[in-house]
Coordinates of C-alpha atoms in Angstrom, one line a residue:
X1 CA 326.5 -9.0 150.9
X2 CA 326.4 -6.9 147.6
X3 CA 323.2 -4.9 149.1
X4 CA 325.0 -4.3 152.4
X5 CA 327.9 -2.7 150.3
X6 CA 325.8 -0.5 148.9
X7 CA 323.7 0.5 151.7
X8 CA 327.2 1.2 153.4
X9 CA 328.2 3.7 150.2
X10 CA 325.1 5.2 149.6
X11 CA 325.1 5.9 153.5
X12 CA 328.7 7.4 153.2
X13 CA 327.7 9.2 150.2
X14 CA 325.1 11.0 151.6
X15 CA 327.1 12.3 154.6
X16 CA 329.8 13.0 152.6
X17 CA 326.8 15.4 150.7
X18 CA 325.9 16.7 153.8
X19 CA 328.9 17.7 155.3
X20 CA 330.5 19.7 151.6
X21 CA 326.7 21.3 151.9
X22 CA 327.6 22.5 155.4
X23 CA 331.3 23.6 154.3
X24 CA 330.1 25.1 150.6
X25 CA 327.4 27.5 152.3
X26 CA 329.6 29.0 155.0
X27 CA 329.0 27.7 158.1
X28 CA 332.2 25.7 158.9
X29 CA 335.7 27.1 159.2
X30 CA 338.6 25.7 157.6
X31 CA 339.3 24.5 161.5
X32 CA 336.3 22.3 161.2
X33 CA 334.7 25.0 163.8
X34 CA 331.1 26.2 163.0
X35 CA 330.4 29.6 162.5
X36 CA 327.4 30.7 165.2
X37 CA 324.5 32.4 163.9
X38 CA 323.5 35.3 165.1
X39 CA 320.4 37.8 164.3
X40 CA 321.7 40.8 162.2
X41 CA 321.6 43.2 165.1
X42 CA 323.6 41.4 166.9
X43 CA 326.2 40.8 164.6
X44 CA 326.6 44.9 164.0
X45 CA 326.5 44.7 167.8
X46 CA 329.9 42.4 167.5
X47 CA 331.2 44.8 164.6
X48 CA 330.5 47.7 167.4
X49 CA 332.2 46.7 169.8
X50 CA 335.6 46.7 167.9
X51 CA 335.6 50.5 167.8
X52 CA 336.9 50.0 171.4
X53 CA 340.3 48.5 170.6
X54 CA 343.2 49.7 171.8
X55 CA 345.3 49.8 168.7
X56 CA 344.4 49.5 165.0
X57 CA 345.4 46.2 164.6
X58 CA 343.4 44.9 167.6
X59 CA 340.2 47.0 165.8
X60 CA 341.2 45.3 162.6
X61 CA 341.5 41.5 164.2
X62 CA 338.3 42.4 166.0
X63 CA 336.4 42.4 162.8
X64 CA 338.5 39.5 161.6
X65 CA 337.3 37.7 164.1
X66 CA 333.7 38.4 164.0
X67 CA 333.5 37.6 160.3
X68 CA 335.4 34.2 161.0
X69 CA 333.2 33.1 163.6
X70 CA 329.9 34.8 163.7
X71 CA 327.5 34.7 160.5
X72 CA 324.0 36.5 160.3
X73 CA 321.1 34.2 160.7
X74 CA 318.7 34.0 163.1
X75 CA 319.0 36.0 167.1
X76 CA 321.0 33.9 169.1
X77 CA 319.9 34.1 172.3
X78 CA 322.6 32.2 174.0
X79 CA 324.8 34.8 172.8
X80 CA 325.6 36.9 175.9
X81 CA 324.9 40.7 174.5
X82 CA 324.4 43.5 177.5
X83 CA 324.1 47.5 177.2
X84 CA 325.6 49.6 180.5
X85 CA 326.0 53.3 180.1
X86 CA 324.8 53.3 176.5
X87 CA 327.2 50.9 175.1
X88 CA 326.2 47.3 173.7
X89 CA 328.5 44.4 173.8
X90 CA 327.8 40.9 172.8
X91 CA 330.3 37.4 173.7
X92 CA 333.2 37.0 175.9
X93 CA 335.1 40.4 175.6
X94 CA 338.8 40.6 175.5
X95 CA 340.7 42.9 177.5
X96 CA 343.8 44.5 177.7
X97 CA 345.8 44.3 180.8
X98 CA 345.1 47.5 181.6
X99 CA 341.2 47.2 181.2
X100 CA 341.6 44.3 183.1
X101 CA 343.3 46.0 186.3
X102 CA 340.1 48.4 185.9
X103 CA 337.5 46.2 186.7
X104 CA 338.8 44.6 189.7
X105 CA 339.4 48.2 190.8
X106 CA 335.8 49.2 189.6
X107 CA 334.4 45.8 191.3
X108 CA 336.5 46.8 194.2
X109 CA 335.0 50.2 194.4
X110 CA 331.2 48.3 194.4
X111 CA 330.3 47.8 190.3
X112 CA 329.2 44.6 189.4
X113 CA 331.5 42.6 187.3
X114 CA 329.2 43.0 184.1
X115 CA 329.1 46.8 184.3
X116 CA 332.8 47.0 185.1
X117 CA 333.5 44.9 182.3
X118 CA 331.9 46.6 179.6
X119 CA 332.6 50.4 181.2
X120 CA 336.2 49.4 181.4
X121 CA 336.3 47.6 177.8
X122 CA 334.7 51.1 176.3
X123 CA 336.1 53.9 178.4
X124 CA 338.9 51.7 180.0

């Protein structure tokens, strides 16, 4: 019984070590979330891409945001990054009402969704 006990701590123990490893280096969030890793171009590509907010304070959450829950690593290549008329995005963009309104007119007018999304995110 005693050796089962301790089999049971040391088991505990070890996780325990494993996940204040995973916390102490950065890749958890205090939510419990995990950071994703992405390659160090893409993550300037994420920086980028806040240039486009409407307001300062949507450019400054932008980068908030990124730092929160992007870390550089190795390339990610689940991340979903795309370049249309010379401007690089990368992730699930947010957009303004108005930016939205603009791609189903742009999609309307015969863009695809993509293109509209990121033309209408950048020039919007």
């Amino acid at each position: 019984m005693k050796k089962i006990v301790a089999v049971a701590v040391l088991a505990a123990m070890t996780m325990l070590g494993a996940v204040t490893t995973a916390y102490a280096d950065g890749r958890h969030r205090a939510d419990g979330r995990q950071q994703e890793e992405v390659s160090r171009g893409q993550y300037a590509i994420l920086l980028g891409q806040c240039r486009f907010g409407d307001t300062s304070g949507a450019r400054t959450q932008c980068r908030k945001d990124v730092r929160l829950n992007y870390r550089i690593g190795a390339l990610n290549p689940n991340l979903d990054c795309r370049t249309y008329s010379s401007v690089s995005v990368c992730g699930e963009l947010t957009l303004s009402p108005r930016e939205q309104a603009c791609v189903s007119e742009s999609v309307g007018a015969g863009l695809t969704f993509r293109r509209a999304e990121v033309e209408c995110f950048a020039f919007g």
